[in-house]
Every structure is written in C-alpha cells, then in structure tokens.
Coordinates of C-alpha atoms in Angstrom, one line a residue:
M291 CA -119.1 -83.3 -62.4
L292 CA -117.8 -80.0 -60.9
F293 CA -114.6 -79.6 -58.9
I294 CA -114.0 -76.6 -56.6
K295 CA -110.6 -75.8 -55.1
I296 CA -109.6 -72.9 -53.0
T297 CA -105.9 -72.0 -53.0
D298 CA -103.8 -69.2 -51.6
K299 CA -101.9 -66.8 -53.7
N300 CA -98.9 -69.2 -53.7
G301 CA -101.0 -72.1 -55.0
N302 CA -101.3 -74.0 -51.7
K303 CA -104.6 -75.8 -51.4
K304 CA -106.9 -74.6 -48.6
F305 CA -110.2 -76.5 -49.5
S306 CA -111.7 -78.8 -52.1
V307 CA -115.0 -80.3 -52.9
E308 CA -116.7 -82.0 -55.9
G309 CA -120.2 -82.9 -57.1
F310 CA -122.9 -82.1 -59.7
E311 CA -124.6 -79.7 -57.3
I312 CA -122.4 -78.2 -54.6
S313 CA -123.3 -76.2 -51.6
A314 CA -120.4 -76.6 -49.2
E315 CA -119.2 -74.8 -46.1
Y316 CA -115.7 -73.5 -46.2
V317 CA -114.4 -72.8 -42.7
G318 CA -111.5 -70.4 -42.9
T319 CA -110.6 -66.9 -43.9
F320 CA -110.1 -65.4 -47.3
A321 CA -107.1 -63.2 -48.1
E322 CA -106.4 -61.0 -51.1
G323 CA -105.1 -63.2 -54.0
D324 CA -106.8 -66.4 -52.8
K325 CA -108.4 -68.3 -55.7
I326 CA -111.6 -70.2 -56.0
Q327 CA -111.2 -72.5 -59.0
I328 CA -114.1 -74.3 -60.6
S329 CA -113.4 -77.1 -63.1
A330 CA -116.3 -78.7 -65.0
D331 CA -116.1 -82.2 -66.5
G332 CA -118.4 -82.5 -69.5
T333 CA -120.3 -79.2 -69.3
K334 CA -119.6 -75.5 -70.2
T335 CA -122.7 -74.2 -68.4
V336 CA -122.4 -73.7 -64.7
A337 CA -124.3 -71.7 -62.1
V338 CA -122.1 -70.2 -59.4
K339 CA -122.7 -68.3 -56.1
L340 CA -119.3 -68.1 -54.4
D341 CA -120.5 -65.8 -51.5
Q342 CA -123.8 -65.4 -49.8
T343 CA -123.9 -61.7 -50.8
L344 CA -123.5 -62.4 -54.5
K345 CA -126.4 -63.2 -56.9
E346 CA -126.2 -66.6 -58.5
S347 CA -124.9 -66.3 -62.0
L348 CA -125.2 -68.6 -65.0
L349 CA -121.8 -68.7 -66.7
Y350 CA -120.6 -70.0 -70.0
L351 CA -117.1 -71.5 -69.6
P352 CA -115.5 -72.1 -73.0
N353 CA -112.6 -74.0 -71.4
K354 CA -114.7 -75.7 -68.8
S355 CA -113.0 -73.8 -66.0
F356 CA -113.4 -70.6 -64.0
T357 CA -111.2 -68.9 -61.5
F358 CA -112.4 -66.2 -59.1
T359 CA -109.6 -64.3 -57.4
I360 CA -110.4 -62.7 -54.1
P361 CA -110.2 -58.9 -54.7
S362 CA -108.2 -56.4 -52.7
A363 CA -109.6 -54.9 -49.5
K364 CA -110.2 -51.6 -51.3
E365 CA -112.2 -53.3 -54.1
L366 CA -114.2 -55.4 -51.6
K367 CA -115.0 -52.2 -49.7
M368 CA -116.1 -50.2 -52.7
G369 CA -117.7 -52.8 -55.0
Y370 CA -119.1 -55.5 -52.8
A371 CA -121.5 -55.8 -49.8
P372 CA -119.6 -55.2 -46.5
E373 CA -119.8 -58.8 -45.4
A374 CA -118.6 -60.3 -48.7
F375 CA -115.9 -62.9 -48.2
Q376 CA -115.5 -61.8 -44.6
G377 CA -115.4 -63.9 -41.5
E378 CA -114.5 -67.6 -41.0
R379 CA -117.6 -69.4 -42.4
H380 CA -118.6 -69.3 -46.0
I381 CA -121.0 -71.1 -48.3
I382 CA -119.5 -72.0 -51.7
A383 CA -122.1 -73.1 -54.2
A384 CA -122.0 -74.2 -57.9
R385 CA -124.2 -76.5 -60.0
E386 CA -124.4 -77.9 -63.5
V387 CA -127.1 -76.0 -65.5
G388 CA -129.4 -77.9 -67.8
D389 CA -130.1 -76.8 -71.3
E390 CA -133.7 -75.7 -70.6
E391 CA -132.4 -73.2 -67.9
F392 CA -129.3 -72.0 -69.6
Y393 CA -130.6 -71.6 -73.1
G394 CA -133.9 -70.2 -72.0
T395 CA -134.9 -66.5 -72.4
R396 CA -133.5 -64.5 -69.5
N397 CA -131.2 -61.6 -68.5
I398 CA -128.0 -63.0 -70.1
A399 CA -125.8 -60.0 -68.9
L400 CA -125.9 -61.0 -65.2
N401 CA -122.5 -62.0 -63.8
S402 CA -121.9 -60.9 -60.2
H403 CA -118.6 -62.9 -60.4
D404 CA -117.1 -61.0 -63.3
L405 CA -113.6 -59.7 -62.6
R406 CA -111.8 -56.9 -64.3
K407 CA -109.8 -58.0 -67.3
K408 CA -110.8 -61.6 -66.6
T409 CA -112.2 -63.6 -69.5
D410 CA -112.5 -67.3 -68.6
G411 CA -116.2 -67.0 -67.7
Y412 CA -118.9 -65.2 -69.6
P413 CA -120.6 -62.7 -69.8
H414 CA -117.7 -60.3 -69.3
A415 CA -117.7 -56.5 -69.2
S416 CA -114.9 -54.2 -70.3
A417 CA -114.5 -50.5 -71.0
N418 CA -112.0 -48.0 -72.4
F419 CA -112.0 -45.9 -69.3
V420 CA -112.9 -46.0 -65.6
T421 CA -113.0 -42.9 -63.4
R422 CA -109.8 -42.7 -61.4
E423 CA -109.4 -46.4 -61.8
E424 CA -111.5 -46.8 -58.6
P425 CA -113.2 -50.1 -57.9
C426 CA -116.6 -48.4 -57.2
F427 CA -116.6 -47.5 -60.9
Y428 CA -115.4 -50.8 -62.4
E429 CA -117.2 -52.3 -65.4
R430 CA -118.3 -55.4 -63.5
N431 CA -120.5 -53.2 -61.2
A432 CA -123.0 -52.7 -64.0
I433 CA -123.7 -56.5 -64.5
D434 CA -123.8 -57.6 -60.8
G435 CA -127.5 -57.4 -60.4
V436 CA -127.5 -54.4 -58.0
K437 CA -129.8 -51.7 -59.4
Q438 CA -129.7 -49.0 -56.7
N439 CA -129.0 -45.8 -58.5
Q440 CA -129.9 -42.9 -56.1
G441 CA -126.3 -42.2 -55.0
H442 CA -122.7 -42.6 -56.1
G443 CA -119.6 -44.2 -54.6
A444 CA -119.3 -47.5 -52.7
Y445 CA -121.8 -50.4 -52.6
P446 CA -124.8 -50.4 -53.2
Y447 CA -124.3 -47.3 -55.3
H448 CA -121.3 -48.6 -57.2
S449 CA -121.6 -48.3 -61.0
W450 CA -119.6 -48.1 -64.2
A451 CA -118.4 -44.6 -64.7
G452 CA -116.1 -43.0 -67.1
G453 CA -116.1 -39.4 -65.8
A454 CA -117.0 -36.3 -67.8
R455 CA -115.9 -37.7 -71.2
N456 CA -117.5 -38.0 -74.6
D457 CA -115.3 -40.8 -76.0
L458 CA -116.5 -43.7 -73.8
E459 CA -117.0 -47.3 -74.9
Y460 CA -118.4 -50.2 -72.8
T461 CA -118.4 -53.8 -74.1
L462 CA -120.3 -56.9 -73.1
D463 CA -118.8 -60.1 -74.4
F464 CA -121.0 -63.2 -74.1
G465 CA -118.3 -65.7 -75.2
R466 CA -120.4 -67.0 -78.1
E467 CA -123.4 -66.2 -80.1
V468 CA -126.6 -65.0 -78.4
E469 CA -130.0 -64.0 -79.7
I470 CA -131.3 -60.8 -78.1
D471 CA -134.1 -58.3 -78.6
K472 CA -134.2 -56.0 -75.5
I473 CA -131.7 -54.1 -73.4
V474 CA -132.6 -52.4 -70.1
F475 CA -130.5 -49.5 -68.7
F476 CA -130.5 -48.3 -65.2
L477 CA -128.8 -44.9 -65.3
R478 CA -127.3 -43.5 -62.2
A479 CA -129.6 -40.7 -60.8
D480 CA -127.8 -39.0 -57.9
F481 CA -129.7 -35.7 -58.3
E482 CA -129.4 -34.4 -54.8
H483 CA -128.0 -30.9 -54.9
D484 CA -124.3 -30.6 -54.1
R485 CA -123.8 -28.6 -50.8
I486 CA -121.0 -26.6 -52.3
T487 CA -122.1 -25.9 -55.9
G488 CA -125.8 -26.1 -55.3
K489 CA -126.1 -28.2 -58.5
P490 CA -127.2 -31.8 -58.9
H491 CA -124.2 -34.2 -58.7
D492 CA -125.2 -36.3 -61.7
S493 CA -125.8 -35.7 -65.3
Y494 CA -127.1 -38.4 -67.6
W495 CA -126.9 -39.6 -71.1
K496 CA -129.7 -38.8 -73.6
N497 CA -128.2 -41.2 -76.2
I498 CA -126.1 -44.3 -76.4
D499 CA -125.4 -46.2 -79.6
I500 CA -125.6 -50.0 -79.4
R501 CA -123.4 -51.8 -81.9
F502 CA -123.5 -55.6 -82.5
S503 CA -120.7 -57.8 -83.6
D504 CA -121.7 -57.6 -87.2
G505 CA -121.4 -53.8 -87.2
E506 CA -125.1 -53.0 -87.2
T507 CA -126.0 -50.2 -84.7
V508 CA -129.2 -49.2 -83.0
R509 CA -129.7 -46.0 -81.0
G510 CA -130.8 -45.8 -77.4
E511 CA -132.5 -42.6 -76.3
F512 CA -133.2 -41.8 -72.7
V513 CA -135.1 -39.6 -70.4
L514 CA -135.2 -39.6 -66.6
D515 CA -138.1 -38.8 -64.3
N516 CA -139.0 -39.4 -60.7
S517 CA -139.5 -43.1 -61.2
D518 CA -135.8 -43.5 -61.8
L519 CA -135.1 -42.3 -58.3
N520 CA -137.4 -45.0 -56.8
P521 CA -135.5 -47.9 -55.3
E522 CA -138.4 -50.1 -56.2
N523 CA -138.3 -49.2 -59.9
E524 CA -137.7 -52.5 -61.7
K525 CA -138.5 -51.2 -65.2
G526 CA -135.4 -49.2 -66.1
Q527 CA -135.1 -47.6 -69.6
E528 CA -135.9 -50.2 -72.2
I529 CA -134.5 -50.4 -75.7
V530 CA -136.4 -52.9 -77.8
F531 CA -135.4 -54.0 -81.3
D532 CA -135.8 -56.9 -83.8
K533 CA -134.1 -60.1 -82.7
K534 CA -130.4 -59.9 -83.3
I535 CA -127.7 -62.6 -83.3
T536 CA -124.4 -61.3 -81.9
K537 CA -121.4 -62.2 -79.8
T538 CA -120.9 -58.8 -78.2
I539 CA -122.6 -55.5 -77.7
K540 CA -120.6 -52.3 -77.7
L541 CA -122.0 -49.1 -76.2
S542 CA -120.6 -45.9 -77.7
N543 CA -121.5 -42.3 -78.8
F544 CA -122.5 -41.4 -75.2
K545 CA -124.2 -38.0 -75.4
Q546 CA -125.1 -36.2 -72.2
V547 CA -128.2 -34.2 -71.8
T548 CA -126.3 -30.9 -71.3
E549 CA -123.6 -29.4 -73.5
I550 CA -121.2 -29.0 -70.5
L551 CA -120.2 -32.5 -69.5
G552 CA -120.9 -33.7 -66.0
F553 CA -120.8 -36.9 -64.1
A554 CA -122.9 -39.7 -65.7
A555 CA -122.8 -43.4 -64.9
L556 CA -124.4 -46.8 -65.6
S557 CA -125.8 -48.5 -62.5
Q558 CA -126.9 -51.6 -64.3
I559 CA -127.5 -53.1 -67.7
E560 CA -129.7 -56.0 -68.5
V561 CA -129.7 -57.9 -71.8
Y562 CA -132.7 -60.1 -72.5
G563 CA -132.5 -63.0 -74.9
R564 CA -130.9 -66.4 -74.9
Y565 CA -127.7 -68.2 -75.7
S566 CA -127.6 -70.0 -79.0
K567 CA -127.0 -73.7 -78.3
E568 CA -124.0 -75.4 -80.0
D569 CA -125.2 -78.2 -82.2
L570 CA -122.6 -80.9 -81.3
S571 CA -124.7 -83.7 -82.8
R572 CA -123.9 -82.7 -86.4
M573 CA -120.8 -84.3 -87.8
E574 CA -118.1 -81.7 -88.5
V575 CA -116.4 -82.3 -91.9
R576 CA -112.8 -81.2 -92.4
Q577 CA -111.0 -81.1 -95.8
A578 CA -107.6 -82.6 -96.6
V579 CA -104.7 -80.1 -96.5
N580 CA -101.6 -79.6 -98.5
A581 CA -98.2 -79.6 -96.8
K582 CA -97.1 -76.5 -98.8
D583 CA -100.1 -74.5 -97.6
V584 CA -99.6 -75.4 -93.9
K585 CA -96.3 -73.6 -93.9
H586 CA -98.2 -70.3 -94.1
Y587 CA -101.0 -71.1 -91.5
T588 CA -101.5 -68.9 -88.5
T589 CA -102.0 -70.5 -85.1
E590 CA -105.7 -70.0 -85.4
R591 CA -105.9 -71.6 -88.9
L592 CA -103.6 -74.5 -87.7
R593 CA -106.0 -75.3 -84.9
E594 CA -109.1 -75.0 -87.2
E595 CA -107.7 -77.7 -89.5
F596 CA -106.1 -80.2 -87.0
H597 CA -107.2 -79.5 -83.4
I598 CA -110.3 -81.2 -82.0
A599 CA -111.8 -79.8 -78.8
N600 CA -115.0 -80.5 -76.8
L601 CA -114.9 -84.2 -77.3
F602 CA -116.8 -85.0 -74.1
T603 CA -119.9 -83.0 -73.2
K604 CA -122.9 -84.3 -71.3
D605 CA -125.3 -86.5 -73.3
N606 CA -123.7 -85.5 -76.6
V607 CA -122.1 -87.2 -79.6
R608 CA -119.2 -85.2 -81.0
M609 CA -117.9 -86.4 -84.4
V610 CA -115.3 -84.9 -86.7
Y611 CA -114.9 -86.4 -90.2
S612 CA -111.5 -85.8 -91.8
H613 CA -111.0 -86.3 -95.5
I614 CA -107.4 -87.3 -94.5
D615 CA -108.0 -91.1 -95.1
R616 CA -111.6 -90.4 -94.2
I617 CA -111.1 -91.1 -90.5
I618 CA -113.8 -90.2 -88.0
T619 CA -112.9 -89.1 -84.5
A620 CA -115.7 -89.1 -81.9
G621 CA -116.4 -88.6 -78.2
L622 CA -119.5 -89.8 -76.4
M623 CA -120.3 -89.0 -72.8
P624 CA -123.7 -90.4 -71.8
V625 CA -124.9 -89.2 -68.4
R626 CA -128.6 -89.5 -68.2
Q627 CA -129.3 -90.6 -71.8
T628 CA -128.3 -93.6 -74.0
L629 CA -126.5 -92.3 -77.0
K630 CA -126.5 -93.9 -80.5
L631 CA -124.1 -93.8 -83.3
E632 CA -125.9 -92.5 -86.4
A633 CA -124.6 -92.4 -90.0
G634 CA -125.9 -89.0 -91.0
K635 CA -126.0 -87.6 -94.5
E636 CA -122.2 -87.2 -94.5
L637 CA -121.7 -90.9 -94.8
A638 CA -124.6 -91.5 -97.2
A639 CA -125.1 -94.9 -95.5
E640 CA -128.1 -96.7 -93.9
Y641 CA -126.1 -97.1 -90.6
F642 CA -122.7 -96.0 -89.2
L643 CA -120.8 -99.2 -89.9
Q644 CA -122.3 -100.1 -93.2
R645 CA -118.9 -99.5 -94.9
R646 CA -116.7 -98.8 -91.9
E647 CA -115.0 -100.4 -88.8
M648 CA -114.4 -98.8 -85.5
G649 CA -112.5 -99.0 -82.3
C650 CA -113.4 -97.5 -78.9
I651 CA -111.6 -97.0 -75.6
N652 CA -113.4 -95.9 -72.5
I653 CA -111.5 -93.3 -70.5
G654 CA -114.2 -92.5 -68.0
G655 CA -116.4 -94.4 -65.5
K656 CA -118.0 -97.8 -66.1
G657 CA -120.2 -98.0 -69.2
I658 CA -122.0 -100.4 -71.5
I659 CA -121.8 -100.6 -75.3
T660 CA -124.6 -102.5 -77.0
V661 CA -124.1 -103.9 -80.5
D662 CA -127.2 -105.2 -82.2
G663 CA -128.7 -106.2 -78.9
K664 CA -125.5 -107.7 -77.2
E665 CA -124.1 -105.8 -74.3
Y666 CA -120.4 -105.3 -73.6
E667 CA -119.3 -104.0 -70.2
M668 CA -116.7 -101.3 -70.5
N669 CA -114.6 -100.6 -67.5
P670 CA -112.2 -97.7 -67.4
R671 CA -109.5 -98.2 -70.1
D672 CA -111.3 -101.1 -71.7
G673 CA -111.3 -101.2 -75.5
I674 CA -113.4 -102.8 -78.1
Y675 CA -113.2 -103.4 -81.9
I676 CA -116.5 -103.5 -83.8
G677 CA -116.3 -104.6 -87.5
M678 CA -118.1 -103.6 -90.6
G679 CA -121.8 -104.6 -90.9
N680 CA -122.9 -104.2 -87.3
K681 CA -126.0 -102.0 -87.4
E682 CA -127.2 -100.6 -84.0
I683 CA -124.5 -99.3 -81.6
T684 CA -125.5 -97.6 -78.4
F685 CA -123.6 -96.2 -75.4
K686 CA -124.6 -95.6 -71.8
S687 CA -123.1 -95.1 -68.4
V688 CA -123.6 -97.3 -65.4
D689 CA -123.5 -94.4 -62.9
E690 CA -124.4 -90.9 -63.9
N691 CA -122.2 -89.5 -61.1
A692 CA -119.2 -91.2 -62.8
P693 CA -120.1 -91.2 -66.5
A694 CA -118.3 -93.2 -69.1
K695 CA -116.3 -91.4 -71.8
F696 CA -116.2 -93.4 -75.0
Y697 CA -113.4 -92.3 -77.4
V698 CA -114.1 -93.7 -80.9
S699 CA -112.0 -93.9 -84.1
S700 CA -113.5 -95.2 -87.3
C701 CA -112.2 -95.6 -90.9
P702 CA -113.5 -97.2 -94.1
A703 CA -113.4 -101.0 -94.4
H704 CA -113.8 -103.5 -97.2
T705 CA -113.8 -106.7 -95.0
S706 CA -115.8 -107.6 -91.9
Y707 CA -114.0 -108.9 -88.8
P708 CA -115.5 -110.2 -85.5
I709 CA -116.1 -108.0 -82.5
V710 CA -113.3 -108.2 -80.0
K711 CA -113.4 -106.8 -76.4
I712 CA -109.8 -105.8 -75.3
D713 CA -109.3 -104.7 -71.8
I714 CA -106.0 -103.1 -70.9
T715 CA -104.6 -106.3 -69.4
K716 CA -105.1 -108.1 -72.8
A717 CA -103.4 -105.3 -74.8
K718 CA -99.9 -106.1 -76.0
K719 CA -97.4 -104.0 -73.9
V720 CA -94.4 -102.6 -75.6
P721 CA -92.0 -100.8 -73.2
C722 CA -89.8 -98.1 -74.8
G723 CA -87.8 -95.0 -74.2
S724 CA -85.7 -94.3 -71.1
V725 CA -85.5 -92.1 -68.0
E726 CA -82.4 -90.4 -69.3
E727 CA -84.2 -89.3 -72.5
C728 CA -87.4 -88.2 -70.6
N729 CA -89.5 -90.5 -72.7
K730 CA -89.9 -93.8 -70.8
R731 CA -93.3 -95.1 -71.7
V732 CA -95.5 -98.2 -72.3
I733 CA -97.4 -98.6 -75.5
N734 CA -100.6 -100.7 -75.0
Q735 CA -101.6 -102.1 -78.4
Y736 CA -105.3 -102.7 -78.5
I737 CA -106.2 -103.0 -82.2
H738 CA -103.1 -104.3 -83.7
P739 CA -102.1 -107.3 -86.0
E740 CA -100.4 -109.0 -83.1
V741 CA -103.5 -108.8 -80.9
M742 CA -106.4 -109.2 -83.3
K743 CA -107.5 -108.7 -87.0
S744 CA -108.9 -105.5 -88.4
C745 CA -109.2 -104.2 -91.9
Q746 CA -107.1 -101.0 -91.7
L747 CA -107.7 -99.5 -88.3
S748 CA -105.0 -99.6 -85.6
M749 CA -105.5 -98.2 -82.1
G750 CA -103.8 -98.1 -78.7
L751 CA -102.9 -96.3 -75.5
T752 CA -99.5 -95.0 -74.6
Q753 CA -98.7 -94.1 -71.0
L754 CA -95.7 -92.1 -70.0
T755 CA -94.1 -92.9 -66.6
S756 CA -93.6 -90.2 -63.9
G757 CA -90.7 -87.9 -64.8
S758 CA -91.1 -88.5 -68.6
N759 CA -92.7 -85.9 -70.8
W760 CA -91.7 -86.6 -74.4
N761 CA -93.6 -88.9 -76.7
T762 CA -92.5 -90.4 -80.1
M763 CA -89.1 -88.7 -80.0
P764 CA -87.0 -89.3 -82.0
C765 CA -89.9 -88.7 -84.3
H766 CA -90.9 -90.2 -87.7
T767 CA -93.4 -90.0 -90.5
H768 CA -95.2 -92.8 -92.3
D769 CA -96.4 -91.9 -95.8
R770 CA -98.7 -94.9 -96.0
R771 CA -101.0 -94.0 -93.1
M772 CA -102.2 -91.0 -91.1
E773 CA -102.7 -90.8 -87.3
V774 CA -104.8 -89.1 -84.7
Y775 CA -103.6 -88.5 -81.1
M776 CA -105.9 -87.8 -78.2
Y777 CA -104.2 -86.6 -75.0
L778 CA -105.5 -87.4 -71.6
D779 CA -104.5 -87.9 -67.9
M780 CA -103.5 -84.2 -67.7
G781 CA -104.2 -81.7 -65.0
E782 CA -106.1 -78.4 -65.4
N783 CA -102.9 -76.4 -65.8
D784 CA -101.0 -79.0 -67.8
V785 CA -100.5 -78.8 -71.6
V786 CA -98.7 -80.8 -74.3
F787 CA -96.9 -79.0 -77.0
H788 CA -97.8 -81.3 -80.0
M789 CA -95.3 -81.0 -82.8
M790 CA -96.4 -81.4 -86.4
G791 CA -95.5 -80.4 -89.9
E792 CA -92.8 -81.5 -92.3
P793 CA -89.5 -82.3 -90.6
T794 CA -87.9 -79.1 -91.9
E795 CA -91.1 -76.9 -91.5
T796 CA -92.3 -77.9 -87.9
R797 CA -95.2 -76.3 -86.2
H798 CA -96.8 -76.8 -82.8
I799 CA -100.3 -76.9 -81.3
I800 CA -101.1 -76.5 -77.6
M801 CA -103.1 -79.4 -76.4
H802 CA -105.2 -79.6 -73.2
N803 CA -106.7 -82.6 -71.5
E804 CA -108.9 -84.8 -73.6
E805 CA -108.3 -83.0 -76.8
A806 CA -107.3 -84.6 -80.1
V807 CA -105.1 -83.6 -83.0
I808 CA -105.1 -84.9 -86.6
S809 CA -101.7 -85.8 -88.1
P810 CA -101.5 -86.2 -91.9
S811 CA -99.2 -88.8 -93.3
W812 CA -96.5 -86.2 -94.3
S813 CA -96.3 -84.8 -90.8
I814 CA -94.3 -85.6 -87.8
H815 CA -96.3 -86.3 -84.7
S816 CA -94.6 -85.9 -81.4
G817 CA -95.1 -84.0 -78.2
V818 CA -93.7 -82.7 -74.9
G819 CA -95.8 -82.0 -71.8
T820 CA -95.5 -80.1 -68.7
K821 CA -95.6 -83.5 -66.9
N822 CA -96.2 -87.1 -67.8
Y823 CA -99.5 -87.9 -69.5
S824 CA -101.2 -90.5 -71.7
F825 CA -102.4 -90.5 -75.3
I826 CA -104.6 -92.7 -77.5
W827 CA -103.3 -93.1 -81.0
A828 CA -105.4 -94.3 -84.0
M829 CA -104.1 -95.0 -87.5
C830 CA -105.5 -95.9 -90.9
G831 CA -104.2 -96.0 -94.4
E832 CA -102.4 -98.4 -96.8
N833 CA -100.9 -100.8 -94.3
Q834 CA -100.5 -101.8 -90.7
E835 CA -96.8 -102.5 -90.7
F836 CA -95.5 -100.6 -87.7
T837 CA -91.9 -100.9 -88.9
D838 CA -92.9 -99.1 -92.1
M839 CA -91.9 -95.6 -91.0
D840 CA -89.3 -93.0 -92.0
H841 CA -87.2 -92.1 -88.9
I842 CA -85.9 -88.6 -88.6
E843 CA -82.8 -87.7 -86.7
T844 CA -83.5 -85.0 -84.0
K845 CA -80.6 -83.0 -85.3
D846 CA -82.3 -82.7 -88.7
L847 CA -85.5 -81.1 -87.4
L848 CA -86.1 -77.5 -88.2

C-alpha cells in the first residue's frame, strides 16, 4: 500500500490519497517548499510521476519513504518544463513495482524526481562542483531523461556542468548493489559560433574515468560528430564493459579535447543493467556478543548486531536467528502469495518446529494461519501459540489490499504444548505506570504462565496511553532470560530511542516503526519515543518468572 500526502512548508496537510496504484487529481496550487510525501507499506520499489511533465521513475526507497520538495521558482524555470507544477490541477501518480519490472535490465540511472543533496530515493546524483550554483547546471539534470544537447541554459538544454575545470567529479549512487555493463553519455554539443568571439560555445571531454565502488576503473573515450547534434539521436556515446557489481559509479579525470579549457557539460547519462535483488528468504544468523566488547561498538556496529529492519515486505519471509538463547525473530507479509515457514539448513531440522515452539501476533489486516491443515483466523492483534512437533505452517492474507503482518518469535523447546489461539481480549491485562511519570501503559500478556502453558517462550503486547512515551522505566535486567522488542503504531516521523547496554555503560539505538531490537540478558531494555506507541516483547531463557528481575534505580544509570 502507498500513501501520498501533500503538505505546505509548515507541515499543514493539503491533500492525501492511498492505494497500490495511484493516479489522483490534486486541485490546488503548489508553492515553494511544499512537500509531496510518499510512504510505502511493505515495499521499497515504487514508480513515481509527480507531475505530467516528468518522466516516470522507478525508485529504490531504503526507508520505504520518499519526499519531493517543490523547488524554487528559479529552479523550476531553469531545470523543468515551463508548465511543471504550475496551475491548479495536477495528476499525482505512484504505483508499487513488481520484481520483474524493477529488477529487470533497463536504464537504472533515470530519476526525474532527484533533488539536490536529497538521498531518500535512489538513484541519486551528486558532484563536487556546479557552475555558478545555477539550477540549469544541477546534477539531477543529467538523469532526468531529457537528452536534448544542442544548446545550453534553461530547459530543455539544462545539463550538469562544472565550468572550465579539470578537477570535476560526478557520482551516481544507486542505494544498493547493481549489476551493470553499459553506460551511455550524451555530451552537450552547443557548437554554434558565439557572436562575439566567433568561436563555438562548447568544448567537450575526450576522456572520463569511470570508477566503481570497489575501486576498479574503466576509461571512457569520446568523439563528437554531426550525429550528436541531431535531436533524434538516441544512441549517445556508449561505453561497454564486462558485467560489474557496484553500488556507485564515480566519474573523474575529465579531459577536454583542447588544452585550453572551455565549457563542457553532460546533458544525460544512462546506465544499463539491473538492481541486485535482496534475498530476504534466507535466514540471517547473528552471533552472541560479549558485554565488554559492546562498550566499544560504533553506532553502525551496534545496529548490525542488535537492530532488525525490513521485517515486513510484500510476499517475503524475513527471519533472523540469534545465538543469544537461539531465538528466531520473523516477519511475514503475504499479499498475493501463501507463505510457509521452512526450517532451512540453519536449523538442521526436517521442519521448522521439529525442536521449537513459536508465538505469533498479527499486526496487519485479517489473515489465516494454517497448521497441519487446520485454519486459524487471525484478526488484527490476534495472537497464537504453536507448540513443538507441528509440521506445516502457512500464512495468507484475506484481502491483498489490507495484508496481514505476522510477527513471529520462536525458541528451542523440549516439551510439546497444545496450540492456543489468543485474541487481545483474552490476553491478561496488567495496567502499570502513571501519567505523572509519562509511562502509563497496559501490558497484554498473550503467552504467559497465567494465560497458557509454553515450554520457555513468553510473548505479549504493551500499549502506551496518549501522553506517555517511556517504556520499562525504571528499568531492569534479567540474567536468566533474554528479550526482543518490536516497536509499532508509530508515525513516519516518529522514533523510539531504545536504551540498552549494561546499567553503567548504556547505549541507544534509534528505532522506526515495525523494527525489532535484540536485548541480551545482561542488558537493560527500555525506550522513550517522540509520542506514545506499542511494542511486542518476546522472551526465552531459563525461566518464566516475571518477578525474577534485577531492578535498577534510575539514579544509578550511566
């Protein structure tokens, strides 16, 4: 599902629409600083066409969101068609892109919606220099699909230009790995003689080095002839090489055809290849970590070890196996397919629950879990416990326009207990906290000794009331069991600062909506959000005694 919202520069909403394939009319005017915001639920691959004059672009959105800010009048005049974002009636279009289209071979450099210094949608262009910082020479101009190169200045002859320099660098960032084997350059060719100097306005480059993210470089050599002046020329100057896997391409060592530097520019660049598809079906394995080592982790390393993102993507099973008590955290979002839990070689088992138990809470639309042929209807916030020995477990959504999101926690088991369906009304409710302490909340215990029997798994959902933003504070540790938190019910611009680490060596991890975090037994696990939210907790270890915890006074935290 895609959500589009238009806001003014102060954040006031002017328009909103949602759907899997959107082509909506917005009646109203655009002003500089207005934002068109796209949020994607369950996909990172989106096609956008936010104005009739722009070419549709296939974008990779690592954070499942993209914001296009309406440019200034000067930038619109110099880098866009005259009618772009003008008038009072506009067609705003976006659609989810299937794997066959997005991961197929194509020009993966095209992004007519790229903004200068904006990096939440890829591909993205940047450079070390732009002539006079004028919009008609911005980096984005060379990837917007407009190839006209017989003039210079405003649209349609806008280009990337760095002036008469020999130290230029131009970078294309694809946001993730791609496989490419051809680059096509359309060099600007404004060779009409200047009325004052009597010389051609443009020079051109005879050489550009192309460097990939692993440091390997290939050389691009160019010549220009009359065909380059033909507006119908679709060929450009091709550089072909063996297939190369890279995340970026950097152009450098720009050498002009004459010794005396003139004006040279890049009207358009096309990169042919395909995006490498993320393999989310393979179980990710993470090692146990030592508390002494964690004291020295960078933010990036901390997130690599404990943070779990991309839990819910369309028709995928995402699983992370942690050697911390061998817990498995999984997210399943069936849209058009029925998904099945498989053991994989990581478990060395015939089926997923051969030596395990699991719990599941549905945080999406209505779905169905089938266990060895028996169906269990799963409404939003319904939970289920499935014991060791159940063999075939499948997941599907009732309505692909409102897909289910199944959040699964699984740990080793040595005893089998019956399947129990627990909807949120049957969960034991434990109110705690207070308004004064900003932590008033209700703990819904799903898999818990006072609700049902399990071997060692415990699981539940905590909901903070409006105005509260702290969870599990004052905090604690419990040496006998570990825990995983999955945060939800958060807005696009909301975050939770999840606190972890030893009480005197605390760290934090920024958490966004529907992301999980692993908490070792030696670590505190607490958080504060920008507004109220919910979180699912899952525990496994030596015992299920909830009073068996080591409380820590807030004044003692460091």
